């Protein structure tokens, strides 16, 4: 059962999956283990994550462990139709289309929930929200789930606080092996990959405005600095603003940054970070993009309202001409620039994030009764296991505490 663009596209999708597989040694190791031990025997998994090659490989690893998979994307522009075709060609249930309308996107989420999942793997909270709102009868079959991203966890915690979250969810994003690498180095690299391949413009010597100095913002700013840009940070948290200042970046409100910026990247998880107030002060040629949540950080309604003309200026760059003759350029409709205008984080980064996903899914299959209904941390043993395996793959060894040292650092009476 599937709904995709065209299964005959499978060959190029298969090549992409084989390429990432060769660069995802943690997941490959888990695939070998799962094929032997079948931790997901008789388990149905609903998954909504950006449907490109690394996610496809995660799906195969879970299926290799015995799971029956029901798969969709987590953003209408990040689905790669050839990758979806490769999964369907291998017999998986996939419901996803690149450029899906809002109605199609919602219908695809419904299809995977109708697969009656025992485990949910979510990215931004869409599946969990849907099962609670529209399919309450299926909640009883859910052992638990995993949430991939920062904003999803904020939403789960809000549900938990209202007493509305009816099964255990594991906050995968909050594992150290996830946010310290994926959000920082992954977003740092893949955002610039998306911007560079889309604009083909120089970054050195330009002013780059990064809205939000969280884990993602730190990565994006660090890499902008590496390109030789002058980096400006906008923040609402005074401590994060101090961190940015001490890192050598300028800090100012968006209304001020708007006047000088060449590139604007939002990574806040908040809405209306760039609105008409900023747009009216922007320079001719300013480039706007988002790497935070969905398409709400840049107010595209405001852009449309102030434009006297819109024009596709280059593949994936929409130009908005203002009444006073300035072009403001928006990449990928204001959706995640690294995934809607690129292939997302590199394979070696998603190897860690998805190894945590796979191990957490296994934990749920085997130990769901140990988890509380609500938001759970990733078991520390999983974080440690992933870091140890990754260091081994890199050929890096580290020191171990002696018994004496262990006693020393844990005692007060020394
Ligand atoms: P974070 O909580 O570490 O950082 C967010 C920062 O934005 C905070 O410092 C906060 O103070 C700041 N902020 C909030 N509202 C703001 C506003 N209006 N103006 C300026 N700053 C504001 O979160 P994070 O882990 O960096 O994630 C940020 C967003 O990116 C989330 O939506 C997350 O889901 C998403 N994310 C995207 C990718 C990707 O691949 N593009 C990867 C990981 C996370
Ligand atoms: N569905 C929302 C959620 C934000 S996605 C949206 O589209 O706006 C942010 C998550 O995407 C991150 O937590 C990161 O782990 C994940 N991601 C980044 N690169 C990816 C890739 N190549 N494949 C799959 N997921 C990726």
Coordinates of C-alpha atoms and ligand atoms in Angstrom, one line a residue:
X1 CA 0.0 0.0 0.0
X2 CA 1.6 3.3 -1.1
X3 CA 1.1 6.7 -2.5
X4 CA 4.2 8.1 -4.2
X5 CA 5.1 10.0 -7.4
X6 CA 6.3 7.1 -9.5
X7 CA 7.9 3.8 -8.5
X8 CA 9.9 3.7 -11.8
X9 CA 12.2 6.4 -10.2
X10 CA 13.6 3.7 -7.8
X11 CA 17.0 3.3 -9.4
X12 CA 18.4 6.7 -8.6
X13 CA 16.8 6.5 -5.1
X14 CA 18.5 3.2 -4.5
X15 CA 21.9 4.7 -5.5
X16 CA 21.4 7.5 -3.0
X17 CA 20.5 5.0 -0.2
X18 CA 23.5 2.8 -1.0
X19 CA 25.8 5.9 -0.9
X20 CA 24.6 7.0 2.6
X21 CA 24.6 3.4 3.8
X22 CA 28.3 3.2 3.0
X23 CA 28.8 6.4 5.2
X24 CA 26.6 5.4 8.1
X25 CA 28.6 2.7 9.9
X26 CA 26.6 2.9 13.2
X27 CA 23.4 2.2 11.4
X28 CA 25.0 -0.5 9.3
X29 CA 26.2 -2.2 12.5
X30 CA 22.7 -2.0 14.0
X31 CA 21.2 -3.4 10.8
X32 CA 23.4 -6.5 11.1
X33 CA 22.4 -7.0 14.8
X34 CA 18.7 -6.4 14.2
X35 CA 18.5 -8.8 11.3
X36 CA 19.8 -11.5 13.7
X37 CA 17.8 -10.5 16.8
X38 CA 14.5 -9.2 15.2
X39 CA 13.7 -6.7 18.0
X40 CA 10.7 -5.4 16.1
X41 CA 9.0 -8.7 15.3
X42 CA 5.2 -8.1 15.2
X43 CA 5.8 -4.4 15.7
X44 CA 4.2 -1.7 13.4
X45 CA 6.2 1.5 13.1
X46 CA 4.7 4.8 11.8
X47 CA 7.5 7.2 10.8
X48 CA 7.3 10.9 9.7
X49 CA 10.8 12.2 9.1
X50 CA 12.3 14.1 6.1
X51 CA 12.1 11.4 3.4
X52 CA 15.5 11.4 1.9
X53 CA 18.2 8.8 1.7
X54 CA 19.4 8.7 5.3
X55 CA 15.8 8.4 6.6
X56 CA 15.2 5.7 4.0
X57 CA 18.1 3.7 5.4
X58 CA 16.8 4.1 8.9
X59 CA 13.5 2.7 7.6
X60 CA 15.3 -0.3 6.1
X61 CA 17.2 -0.9 9.4
X62 CA 14.0 -1.0 11.4
X63 CA 12.3 -3.2 8.7
X64 CA 15.4 -5.5 8.8
X65 CA 14.7 -5.9 12.5
X66 CA 11.2 -7.2 11.7
X67 CA 9.1 -4.0 11.8
X68 CA 6.2 -3.4 9.4
X69 CA 6.9 0.2 8.3
X70 CA 4.4 2.9 7.5
X71 CA 6.4 5.9 6.2
X72 CA 5.8 9.5 5.3
X73 CA 7.9 12.7 5.1
X74 CA 7.9 15.5 7.6
X75 CA 8.0 18.4 5.2
X76 CA 6.4 18.7 1.8
X77 CA 9.5 20.0 0.2
X78 CA 12.1 17.6 1.7
X79 CA 10.6 14.4 0.2
X80 CA 12.7 13.0 -2.6
X81 CA 10.4 11.1 -4.9
X82 CA 13.2 8.7 -6.2
X83 CA 14.1 7.7 -2.6
X84 CA 10.4 7.1 -1.8
X85 CA 10.2 4.9 -5.0
X86 CA 13.2 2.9 -3.8
X87 CA 11.5 2.1 -0.6
X88 CA 8.3 1.1 -2.3
X89 CA 10.3 -1.0 -4.8
X90 CA 11.6 -2.9 -1.7
X91 CA 8.0 -3.5 -0.5
X92 CA 7.5 -0.8 2.1
X93 CA 4.3 1.2 2.7
X94 CA 5.1 4.8 1.8
X95 CA 2.8 7.8 1.5
X96 CA 4.8 10.9 0.4
X97 CA 5.2 13.3 -2.5
X98 CA 7.6 16.1 -3.1
X99 CA 5.6 19.4 -3.2
X100 CA 2.6 17.8 -1.6
X101 CA -0.3 20.2 -1.0
X102 CA -1.3 20.8 2.6
X103 CA -4.2 18.5 2.1
X104 CA -2.0 15.7 0.6
X105 CA 0.6 16.1 3.4
X106 CA -2.2 15.7 6.0
X107 CA -3.7 12.8 4.2
X108 CA -0.3 11.0 4.1
X109 CA 0.1 11.5 7.9
X110 CA -3.3 10.0 8.3
X111 CA -2.4 7.0 6.1
X112 CA 0.6 6.1 8.3
X113 CA -1.5 6.4 11.5
X114 CA -4.1 4.2 9.9
X115 CA -1.4 1.5 9.9
X116 CA -2.2 1.2 13.6
X117 CA 1.4 1.8 14.9
X118 CA 2.9 0.4 18.0
X119 CA 5.8 2.8 17.8
X120 CA 5.8 6.3 16.4
X121 CA 8.9 8.1 15.1
X122 CA 8.0 11.7 14.7
X123 CA 9.8 14.9 13.6
X124 CA 8.0 18.0 14.8
X125 CA 5.1 16.4 16.5
X126 CA 2.7 15.9 13.6
X127 CA 2.0 12.2 14.1
X128 CA 1.6 12.4 17.8
X129 CA -0.8 15.4 17.4
X130 CA -2.8 13.6 14.8
X131 CA -3.3 10.4 16.7
X132 CA -4.4 12.3 19.8
X133 CA -6.8 14.5 17.9
X134 CA -8.3 12.3 15.2
X135 CA -7.5 8.7 16.1
X136 CA -7.9 8.4 19.9
X137 CA -9.1 4.8 19.5
X138 CA -5.7 3.8 18.2
X139 CA -3.8 5.3 21.2
X140 CA -4.1 2.1 23.2
X141 CA -2.0 0.2 20.6
X142 CA 1.0 2.6 20.9
X143 CA 3.8 1.4 23.1
X144 CA 5.7 4.7 22.7
X145 CA 7.5 6.9 20.3
X146 CA 10.6 9.0 19.6
X147 CA 10.7 12.7 18.7
X148 CA 13.6 13.9 16.5
X149 CA 13.6 17.7 16.9
X150 CA 13.7 20.6 19.4
X151 CA 10.3 22.1 18.4
X152 CA 8.6 18.7 18.6
X153 CA 9.8 18.2 22.2
X154 CA 8.5 21.7 23.1
X155 CA 5.1 20.6 21.8
X156 CA 5.2 17.2 23.6
X157 CA 6.1 19.0 26.9
X158 CA 3.1 21.3 26.4
X159 CA 0.9 18.3 25.9
X160 CA 2.3 16.6 28.9
X161 CA 1.8 19.7 31.1
X162 CA -1.9 19.7 30.0
X163 CA -2.2 16.0 30.9
X164 CA -2.9 15.3 27.2
X165 CA 0.1 13.1 26.2
X166 CA -1.3 9.6 26.5
X167 CA 1.8 7.4 25.9
X168 CA 5.6 7.6 26.5
X169 CA 7.7 9.6 24.1
X170 CA 11.5 9.6 24.1
X171 CA 13.1 13.0 23.5
X172 CA 15.7 11.9 21.0
X173 CA 16.8 15.5 20.3
X174 CA 17.9 15.9 23.9
X175 CA 20.5 13.2 23.7
X176 CA 24.0 14.7 23.7
X177 CA 25.0 12.6 20.7
X178 CA 22.1 14.3 18.9
X179 CA 21.9 18.0 19.6
X180 CA 25.6 18.6 20.0
X181 CA 26.3 17.2 16.6
X182 CA 23.2 17.3 14.5
X183 CA 21.8 20.7 15.5
X184 CA 25.2 22.3 15.6
X185 CA 27.6 20.8 13.0
X186 CA 24.8 19.2 10.9
X187 CA 22.8 22.4 10.6
X188 CA 26.0 24.5 10.4
X189 CA 27.2 22.6 7.3
X190 CA 23.9 21.7 5.5
X191 CA 22.4 25.2 5.8
X192 CA 25.4 26.6 3.9
X193 CA 25.3 23.7 1.5
X194 CA 21.6 24.6 0.7
X195 CA 22.3 28.4 0.4
X196 CA 25.4 28.0 -1.7
X197 CA 24.1 25.5 -4.1
X198 CA 20.9 27.6 -4.5
X199 CA 22.3 31.1 -4.8
X200 CA 25.8 30.4 -6.1
X201 CA 26.9 33.7 -4.5
X202 CA 30.0 34.6 -2.4
X203 CA 29.6 34.7 1.4
X204 CA 33.0 36.2 2.3
X205 CA 32.9 39.8 3.2
X206 CA 29.1 39.8 3.4
X207 CA 26.9 40.4 6.4
X208 CA 25.1 37.3 7.6
X209 CA 22.3 37.7 10.1
X210 CA 21.5 34.6 12.1
X211 CA 18.2 34.8 14.2
X212 CA 18.5 32.6 17.2
X213 CA 21.8 31.5 18.9
X214 CA 20.7 28.1 20.1
X215 CA 22.4 24.9 19.0
X216 CA 21.5 25.3 15.3
X217 CA 22.2 29.1 15.3
X218 CA 25.7 28.5 16.8
X219 CA 26.5 26.1 14.0
X220 CA 25.2 28.3 11.3
X221 CA 27.1 31.4 12.7
X222 CA 30.3 29.4 13.2
X223 CA 30.3 28.2 9.6
X224 CA 29.4 31.7 8.3
X225 CA 32.5 33.0 10.1
X226 CA 34.5 30.3 8.5
X227 CA 33.4 31.6 5.1
X228 CA 34.7 35.0 6.0
X229 CA 31.3 36.7 6.6
X230 CA 30.6 39.4 9.3
X231 CA 28.1 37.7 11.5
X232 CA 25.2 39.4 13.3
X233 CA 23.1 37.6 15.8
X234 CA 19.5 38.4 16.9
X235 CA 18.2 36.9 20.1
X236 CA 15.6 37.2 22.8
X237 CA 17.5 35.4 25.5
X238 CA 20.0 37.7 27.2
X239 CA 22.4 34.9 28.1
X240 CA 22.5 33.6 24.6
X241 CA 23.0 37.1 23.4
X242 CA 26.0 37.4 25.8
X243 CA 27.4 34.1 24.4
X244 CA 27.2 35.4 20.9
X245 CA 28.9 38.6 21.9
X246 CA 31.8 36.8 23.6
X247 CA 32.2 34.6 20.5
X248 CA 32.9 37.8 18.6
X249 CA 29.6 38.4 16.9
X250 CA 27.6 41.6 16.7
X251 CA 24.3 41.4 18.5
X252 CA 21.3 43.6 17.7
X253 CA 17.6 43.6 17.2
X254 CA 16.2 42.3 13.9
X255 CA 14.9 45.8 12.9
X256 CA 18.5 47.1 13.1
X257 CA 20.1 44.0 11.5
X258 CA 17.5 44.3 8.6
X259 CA 19.2 47.5 7.4
X260 CA 22.6 45.9 6.9
X261 CA 22.2 42.2 6.2
X262 CA 23.0 40.4 2.9
X263 CA 21.9 36.9 4.1
X264 CA 19.2 36.2 6.8
X265 CA 18.8 32.8 8.3
X266 CA 16.2 32.1 11.0
X267 CA 16.8 29.2 13.4
X268 CA 14.6 30.0 16.4
X269 CA 11.5 27.6 16.4
X270 CA 9.5 30.8 16.8
X271 CA 7.0 32.5 14.4
X272 CA 7.2 35.9 12.8
X273 CA 10.9 36.4 13.4
X274 CA 11.2 38.4 10.1
X275 CA 8.1 40.5 9.3
X276 CA 7.2 43.5 7.3
X277 CA 8.8 45.7 9.9
X278 CA 12.2 44.3 9.0
X279 CA 11.5 43.8 5.3
X280 CA 10.8 47.4 4.7
X281 CA 14.3 48.3 5.8
X282 CA 16.2 45.5 3.9
X283 CA 18.7 46.2 1.2
X284 CA 18.1 45.4 -2.5
X285 CA 19.1 41.8 -3.1
X286 CA 18.7 40.6 0.5
X287 CA 18.5 36.8 0.7
X288 CA 16.1 35.3 3.3
X289 CA 15.9 31.7 4.4
X290 CA 14.8 29.5 7.3
X291 CA 16.3 26.5 9.0
X292 CA 14.1 26.4 12.1
X293 CA 10.6 25.2 12.2
X294 CA 8.2 24.7 9.2
X295 CA 7.6 27.9 7.2
X296 CA 6.5 30.2 10.0
X297 CA 9.7 32.0 11.0
X298 CA 9.7 34.3 8.0
X299 CA 6.3 35.9 7.5
X300 CA 5.7 35.0 3.8
X301 CA 2.3 36.7 3.9
X302 CA 4.0 40.0 4.7
X303 CA 6.4 39.5 1.8
X304 CA 3.5 38.8 -0.6
X305 CA 1.6 41.9 0.7
X306 CA 4.5 44.3 0.2
X307 CA 5.5 43.0 -3.2
X308 CA 4.3 44.8 -6.4
X309 CA 5.7 41.8 -8.4
X310 CA 7.0 38.3 -7.7
X311 CA 9.3 36.4 -10.0
X312 CA 11.1 33.1 -9.8
X313 CA 14.7 34.4 -10.1
X314 CA 16.5 31.1 -10.0
X315 CA 15.5 27.6 -9.2
X316 CA 14.1 27.7 -5.6
X317 CA 14.6 31.5 -5.2
X318 CA 11.4 33.6 -5.3
X319 CA 12.0 37.3 -5.8
X320 CA 9.6 39.9 -4.2
X321 CA 9.9 43.4 -5.8
X322 CA 8.9 46.2 -3.4
X323 CA 7.2 49.4 -4.4
X324 CA 10.5 51.3 -3.9
X325 CA 12.3 49.0 -6.3
X326 CA 14.1 46.5 -4.0
X327 CA 14.3 42.7 -4.7
X328 CA 13.9 40.6 -1.5
X329 CA 14.8 37.0 -2.3
X330 CA 13.3 34.0 -0.4
X331 CA 14.8 30.5 -0.7
X332 CA 12.5 27.4 -0.7
X333 CA 9.3 29.2 0.3
X334 CA 10.8 29.8 3.8
X335 CA 10.9 26.1 4.6
X336 CA 14.0 24.4 6.0
X337 CA 16.7 25.6 3.6
X338 CA 19.0 22.6 4.2
X339 CA 16.3 20.1 3.4
X340 CA 14.1 21.9 0.9
X341 CA 17.1 23.2 -1.0
X342 CA 19.5 20.5 -0.2
X343 CA 19.9 16.9 1.1
X344 CA 19.9 17.9 4.8
X345 CA 22.6 16.9 7.2
X346 CA 25.4 14.8 6.0
X347 CA 25.3 11.0 6.4
X348 CA 27.9 10.8 9.2
X349 CA 25.8 13.2 11.3
X350 CA 22.5 11.4 10.7
X351 CA 24.3 8.2 11.5
X352 CA 24.4 9.3 15.1
X353 CA 20.9 10.8 15.3
X354 CA 19.4 7.7 13.6
X355 CA 21.4 5.3 15.7
X356 CA 19.8 6.9 18.7
X357 CA 16.4 6.7 17.0
X358 CA 16.9 3.0 16.2
X359 CA 18.2 2.1 19.8
X360 CA 15.4 4.1 21.4
X361 CA 12.8 2.3 19.2
X362 CA 14.3 -1.0 20.3
X363 CA 14.2 0.2 23.9
X364 CA 10.5 0.9 23.5
X365 CA 9.8 -2.4 21.9
X366 CA 11.5 -4.2 24.8
X367 CA 11.0 -2.0 27.8
X368 CA 7.9 0.2 27.3
X369 CA 6.6 -0.5 30.8
X370 CA 9.7 1.2 32.2
X371 CA 8.8 4.4 30.5
X372 CA 6.4 7.0 32.0
X373 CA 3.5 8.3 30.0
X374 CA 4.9 11.7 28.9
X375 CA 8.3 12.9 27.8
X376 CA 11.2 10.6 28.7
X377 CA 14.9 11.3 28.4
X378 CA 17.0 9.0 26.1
X379 CA 18.5 6.4 28.5
X380 CA 22.1 7.5 29.3
X381 CA 23.3 4.0 28.3
X382 CA 22.2 4.7 24.7
X383 CA 24.0 8.0 24.5
X384 CA 27.1 6.5 25.9
X385 CA 26.9 3.4 23.6
X386 CA 26.6 5.6 20.5
X387 CA 29.5 7.8 21.4
X388 CA 31.7 4.8 22.2
X389 CA 30.8 3.1 18.9
X390 CA 31.5 6.4 17.0
X391 CA 34.9 6.9 18.6
X392 CA 35.8 3.3 17.8
X393 CA 34.8 3.9 14.1
X394 CA 37.0 7.1 14.1
X395 CA 39.9 5.1 15.7
X396 CA 39.9 7.4 18.7
X397 CA 40.6 6.1 22.2
X398 CA 40.1 8.0 25.4
X399 CA 41.3 7.7 29.0
X400 CA 39.4 5.8 31.6
X401 CA 39.1 6.7 35.3
X402 CA 41.2 4.6 37.7
X403 CA 39.4 3.3 40.8
X404 CA 41.3 5.9 42.8
X405 CA 40.2 8.7 40.5
X406 CA 36.6 7.5 40.5
X407 CA 36.5 7.6 44.3
X408 CA 38.2 11.0 44.3
X409 CA 35.7 12.8 42.0
X410 CA 32.7 11.3 43.8
X411 CA 33.7 12.1 47.4
X412 CA 33.5 15.2 49.5
X413 CA 35.8 14.2 52.2
X414 CA 39.2 14.3 50.5
Ligands
LIG1 P1 17.4 26.1 20.7 O1 16.3 26.2 21.7 O2 18.8 25.6 21.1 O3 17.6 27.6 20.1 C1 16.6 28.4 19.7 C2 17.1 29.9 20.0 O4 16.3 30.8 19.3 C3 17.1 30.2 21.5 O5 18.4 30.7 21.9 C4 16.0 31.2 21.6 O6 16.3 32.2 22.6 C5 16.1 31.9 20.2 N1 14.8 32.6 19.9 C6 13.5 32.2 20.1 N2 12.7 33.1 19.5 C7 13.4 34.1 19.0 C8 13.1 35.2 18.2 N3 11.9 35.6 18.0 N4 14.2 36.0 17.8 C9 15.5 35.6 18.0 N5 15.8 34.5 18.7 C10 14.8 33.7 19.2 O7 16.9 25.3 19.5 P2 17.7 24.6 18.3 O8 18.0 23.2 18.7 O9 18.8 25.5 17.9 O10 16.6 24.5 17.2 C11 16.0 25.7 16.6 C12 15.0 25.3 15.6 O11 15.6 24.5 14.5 C13 13.9 24.3 16.1 O12 12.7 24.6 15.5 C14 14.3 23.0 15.7 O13 13.2 22.0 15.6 C15 14.9 23.2 14.3 N6 16.0 22.3 13.9 C16 16.2 22.3 12.5 C17 17.2 21.5 12.0 C18 17.5 21.5 10.5 O14 17.9 20.5 10.0 N7 17.2 22.6 9.8 C19 18.0 20.7 12.9 C20 17.8 20.8 14.2 C21 16.8 21.6 14.7
LIG2 N1 8.9 18.9 10.2 C1 9.5 20.1 10.7 C2 10.5 19.7 11.8 C3 11.9 20.3 11.8 S1 13.0 19.2 11.1 C4 9.9 21.0 9.6 O1 10.0 20.5 8.5 O2 10.1 22.2 9.8 C5 14.5 19.3 11.9 C6 15.1 18.0 12.0 O3 15.5 17.5 10.7 C7 16.4 18.0 12.8 O4 16.1 17.6 14.2 C8 17.3 17.0 12.1 O5 17.7 15.9 12.9 C9 16.5 16.5 10.9 N2 17.3 16.4 9.7 C10 18.3 17.2 9.3 N3 18.9 16.6 8.2 C11 18.2 15.5 7.9 C12 18.4 14.5 7.0 N4 19.3 14.6 6.1 N5 17.5 13.5 7.0 C13 16.5 13.4 7.9 N6 16.4 14.3 8.9 C14 17.2 15.3 8.9

